[in-house]
Amino acid sequence: MEVPILKQGHYLIASIQSALTDADLSQLREALIARVGKYRARGVIVDVTALDVMDSFAVRTLRDIAHMARLRGSETVIVGIQPEVAFAMVQLGLSLKGIATALDLEEGLAFLDAKARERA
Amino acid sequence: MAEELRLAIASDVDIVHAREKGRELAAAHGFTLGDQTVIATAISEVARNILLYARRGEVRIRPATDTGRDGLVVIAEDHGPGIRDIAQALQDGFSTSGGLGLGLPGARRLMDDFDLKSAPGQGTTVTMAKWKRTHG
């Protein structure tokens, strides 16, 4: 299932709609990194509200997206991690250390706006 | 024994299917949303290990009772190359596949019981269980 990526101003918003296979996650990573360049995006938001499981592969892919986007001059923020998903991630030993997270899309956008003002 | 789910693992789609089925069974047996997520996440990790190291195998999920507690038992079995050093495979951050090395140790932390049987050339069987918490 391909994840729709919307362009909003200087930002890209990837809105995950349903459970993703490993191949879907890898495809999302490639698509986002390509589009950061194509649209000269300053920020990327990955909305994971619809994910009811974040296992080690999903977390590794999100980390890769954030690191690759940063190398291309774009900040990433992960939004919408559900409370029970956060609980399971911590038990599993997964962290998103060094990667911005926000409660929801609105907070994510506010975070990127603040970052953009810092850089201006 | 009550219903046992047998789920073949041979592709990444099967990983998603197995964890969704596991969650459904956990929900049907009255596990909390938090525990359903924990069980589904653990299934995802052991199913991915099958795919990564053995390419194919099976996940079996069944309700169980132990000393008055109700729970769910998950067995992940493959006939792949097996694991030479089990202690090492259960260490955080150890991986021979380039992953995060959190699959098996993470699944062990998520579940209440965890047992790993493996030998080189003999395949691998992970048996793990989650028990419903009883309050008062």
Coordinates of C-alpha atoms in Angstrom, one line a residue:
Chain A
M1 CA 0.0 0.0 0.0
E2 CA 1.5 3.3 -1.1
V3 CA 1.6 6.1 1.4
P4 CA 0.2 9.4 0.1
I5 CA 2.7 12.2 0.4
L6 CA 1.2 15.7 0.3
K7 CA 3.1 18.9 -0.3
Q8 CA 2.0 21.8 2.0
G9 CA 4.1 24.9 1.6
H10 CA 7.7 24.0 2.3
Y11 CA 6.7 20.8 4.0
L12 CA 6.0 17.2 2.9
I13 CA 3.3 15.3 4.9
A14 CA 3.3 11.5 4.6
S15 CA 0.1 10.3 6.1
I16 CA 0.1 6.6 6.8
Q17 CA -3.4 5.1 6.3
S18 CA -3.0 1.5 7.3
A19 CA -0.6 -1.2 8.4
L20 CA 2.5 -1.2 6.3
T21 CA 4.7 -4.1 5.2
D22 CA 8.5 -3.9 5.2
A23 CA 8.5 -3.2 1.5
D24 CA 5.9 -0.4 1.9
L25 CA 8.1 1.2 4.6
S26 CA 11.2 1.0 2.4
Q27 CA 9.2 2.5 -0.5
L28 CA 8.0 5.4 1.7
R29 CA 11.6 6.1 2.6
E30 CA 12.7 6.2 -1.0
A31 CA 9.7 8.3 -2.1
L32 CA 10.2 10.9 0.7
I33 CA 13.9 11.3 0.2
A34 CA 13.4 11.8 -3.6
R35 CA 10.7 14.4 -3.0
V36 CA 12.7 16.4 -0.4
G37 CA 14.9 17.3 -3.3
K38 CA 12.2 17.6 -6.0
Y39 CA 10.1 20.0 -3.9
R40 CA 13.0 21.6 -2.0
A41 CA 11.1 20.7 1.2
R42 CA 12.4 22.2 4.5
G43 CA 10.4 19.8 6.6
V44 CA 8.9 16.3 6.6
I45 CA 6.1 15.1 8.7
V46 CA 5.4 11.4 9.0
D47 CA 1.9 10.8 10.5
V48 CA 1.9 7.3 12.2
T49 CA -1.5 7.7 13.9
A50 CA -2.9 4.8 11.9
L51 CA -0.1 2.4 12.9
D52 CA -1.1 0.0 15.6
V53 CA 2.3 -1.6 15.8
M54 CA 5.7 -0.1 15.4
D55 CA 8.3 -2.9 15.5
S56 CA 12.1 -2.7 15.1
F57 CA 11.9 -2.5 11.3
A58 CA 9.4 0.4 11.3
V59 CA 11.4 2.3 13.8
R60 CA 14.7 1.8 11.9
T61 CA 13.0 3.0 8.7
L62 CA 11.7 6.1 10.4
R63 CA 15.1 6.8 11.9
D64 CA 16.6 6.4 8.4
I65 CA 14.1 8.8 6.9
A66 CA 14.9 11.4 9.5
H67 CA 18.7 11.0 9.1
M68 CA 18.6 11.0 5.3
A69 CA 16.2 14.0 5.2
R70 CA 18.6 15.9 7.5
L71 CA 21.5 15.2 5.2
R72 CA 19.3 16.7 2.4
G73 CA 18.6 19.8 4.5
S74 CA 15.2 18.9 5.8
E75 CA 13.9 18.4 9.3
T76 CA 11.6 15.4 10.1
V77 CA 9.0 15.1 12.8
I78 CA 7.1 11.9 13.6
V79 CA 3.6 12.6 14.8
G80 CA 0.7 10.5 16.2
I81 CA 2.4 7.7 18.0
Q82 CA -0.4 6.0 19.9
P83 CA -0.1 5.5 23.7
E84 CA -0.1 1.7 23.6
V85 CA 2.4 1.8 20.7
A86 CA 4.7 4.0 22.7
F87 CA 4.4 1.6 25.6
A88 CA 5.3 -1.4 23.4
M89 CA 8.2 0.4 21.8
V90 CA 9.7 1.2 25.2
Q91 CA 9.4 -2.4 26.3
L92 CA 10.9 -3.6 23.1
G93 CA 13.9 -1.3 23.7
L94 CA 13.2 1.0 20.7
S95 CA 13.8 4.7 20.9
L96 CA 13.7 7.6 18.4
K97 CA 16.5 9.4 20.1
G98 CA 17.6 12.5 18.3
I99 CA 14.4 12.5 16.2
A100 CA 11.7 15.0 16.7
T101 CA 8.2 13.8 17.6
A102 CA 5.0 15.6 18.2
L103 CA 1.6 14.6 19.5
D104 CA -0.3 15.3 16.3
L105 CA -0.1 16.9 12.9
E106 CA -0.9 20.4 14.3
E107 CA 1.9 20.2 16.8
G108 CA 4.2 18.8 14.1
L109 CA 3.6 21.8 11.9
A110 CA 4.1 24.2 14.8
F111 CA 7.5 22.5 15.5
L112 CA 8.6 22.8 11.9
D113 CA 7.5 26.5 11.7
A114 CA 9.6 27.2 14.9
K115 CA 12.6 25.4 13.3
A116 CA 12.2 27.5 10.2
R117 CA 12.2 30.7 12.2
E118 CA 15.4 29.6 14.0
R119 CA 17.1 29.1 10.7
A120 CA 15.8 32.3 9.1
Chain B
M1 CA -7.4 -27.4 22.9
A2 CA -9.3 -24.4 21.7
E3 CA -8.7 -22.9 18.3
E4 CA -5.1 -22.7 17.2
L5 CA -4.1 -20.4 14.4
R6 CA -1.4 -21.6 12.1
L7 CA 0.1 -18.9 10.0
A8 CA 2.6 -19.5 7.3
I9 CA 5.4 -17.0 7.1
A10 CA 7.1 -16.6 3.7
S11 CA 6.9 -12.9 2.9
D12 CA 6.6 -9.5 4.6
V13 CA 2.8 -9.5 4.0
D14 CA 2.6 -12.6 6.2
I15 CA 4.3 -10.7 9.0
V16 CA 1.5 -8.1 9.0
H17 CA -1.1 -10.8 8.7
A18 CA 0.3 -12.8 11.6
R19 CA 0.4 -9.8 14.0
E20 CA -3.1 -8.7 13.0
K21 CA -4.4 -12.3 13.6
G22 CA -2.6 -12.3 16.9
R23 CA -4.1 -9.1 17.9
E24 CA -7.6 -10.3 17.0
L25 CA -7.2 -13.4 19.1
A26 CA -5.8 -11.4 22.0
A27 CA -8.8 -9.1 21.8
A28 CA -11.2 -12.0 21.6
H29 CA -9.7 -13.3 24.8
G30 CA -10.1 -10.1 26.7
F31 CA -6.6 -8.7 26.6
T32 CA -6.3 -5.0 27.1
L33 CA -5.5 -2.8 24.1
G34 CA -2.0 -2.3 25.6
D35 CA -1.4 -6.0 25.9
Q36 CA -2.9 -6.6 22.4
T37 CA -0.3 -4.2 21.0
V38 CA 2.5 -5.8 23.0
I39 CA 1.5 -9.3 21.7
A40 CA 1.2 -8.0 18.1
T41 CA 4.6 -6.3 18.3
A42 CA 6.3 -9.5 19.7
I43 CA 4.7 -11.6 16.9
S44 CA 6.0 -9.1 14.3
E45 CA 9.5 -9.5 15.6
V46 CA 9.6 -13.3 15.7
A47 CA 7.9 -13.5 12.4
R48 CA 10.4 -11.2 10.8
N49 CA 13.2 -13.3 12.3
I50 CA 11.8 -16.3 10.5
L51 CA 11.8 -14.4 7.2
L52 CA 15.2 -13.0 7.7
Y53 CA 17.1 -16.1 8.7
A54 CA 15.0 -19.1 7.5
R55 CA 13.0 -17.5 4.6
R56 CA 10.0 -19.5 5.6
G57 CA 8.3 -21.0 8.7
E58 CA 5.2 -20.9 10.7
V59 CA 3.7 -18.9 13.6
R60 CA 1.1 -20.7 15.7
I61 CA -1.0 -18.8 18.2
R62 CA -3.4 -20.4 20.7
P63 CA -5.2 -19.6 23.9
A64 CA -3.8 -21.3 27.0
T65 CA -4.4 -21.7 30.7
D66 CA -1.7 -22.1 33.4
T67 CA -2.4 -22.3 37.1
G68 CA -5.7 -20.5 36.7
R69 CA -4.3 -17.8 34.5
D70 CA -5.6 -17.3 31.0
G71 CA -3.2 -16.3 28.3
L72 CA -2.0 -16.6 24.8
V73 CA 0.9 -18.8 23.6
V74 CA 2.8 -17.9 20.4
I75 CA 5.1 -20.4 18.8
A76 CA 7.4 -19.3 15.9
E77 CA 9.1 -22.3 14.2
D78 CA 11.4 -22.6 11.2
H79 CA 13.7 -25.2 9.7
G80 CA 16.3 -22.7 8.8
P81 CA 20.0 -22.6 9.6
G82 CA 19.5 -22.3 13.4
I83 CA 21.3 -20.3 15.9
R84 CA 24.8 -21.2 17.0
D85 CA 25.1 -18.9 20.1
I86 CA 21.7 -18.5 21.7
A87 CA 23.0 -16.2 24.5
Q88 CA 24.4 -13.9 21.9
A89 CA 21.2 -13.9 19.8
L90 CA 19.3 -12.8 23.0
Q91 CA 21.7 -9.8 23.5
D92 CA 20.5 -6.4 22.7
G93 CA 22.1 -5.0 19.6
F94 CA 23.5 -8.2 18.3
S95 CA 22.5 -8.9 14.7
T96 CA 23.9 -10.9 11.8
S97 CA 21.4 -9.3 9.4
G98 CA 22.2 -5.7 9.7
G99 CA 19.0 -5.0 11.8
L100 CA 18.8 -3.3 15.1
G101 CA 19.4 -6.6 17.0
L102 CA 16.3 -6.0 19.1
G103 CA 14.0 -8.7 17.7
L104 CA 14.5 -11.6 20.0
P105 CA 15.6 -9.7 23.2
G106 CA 12.8 -7.3 22.5
A107 CA 10.2 -10.0 22.1
R108 CA 11.5 -11.6 25.3
R109 CA 10.9 -8.3 27.2
L110 CA 7.4 -7.8 25.7
M111 CA 6.2 -11.3 26.7
D112 CA 5.9 -12.9 30.1
D113 CA 7.4 -16.3 29.2
F114 CA 10.0 -16.8 26.5
D115 CA 11.9 -19.9 25.4
L116 CA 14.3 -20.3 22.5
K117 CA 15.4 -23.7 21.2
S118 CA 17.8 -23.8 18.3
A119 CA 20.9 -25.6 17.0
P120 CA 22.9 -25.1 13.8
G121 CA 21.2 -26.9 11.0
Q122 CA 18.2 -27.8 13.2
G123 CA 16.0 -24.7 12.8
T124 CA 14.7 -22.5 15.5
T125 CA 11.6 -22.6 17.7
V126 CA 10.6 -19.6 19.9
T127 CA 7.8 -20.3 22.4
M128 CA 6.4 -17.3 24.2
A129 CA 3.4 -16.5 26.3
K130 CA 1.5 -13.5 27.6
W131 CA -0.8 -14.0 30.6
K132 CA -3.8 -11.8 31.5
R133 CA -3.2 -9.7 34.5
T134 CA -5.7 -10.3 37.2
H135 CA -6.5 -7.5 39.5
G136 CA -7.9 -8.4 42.9

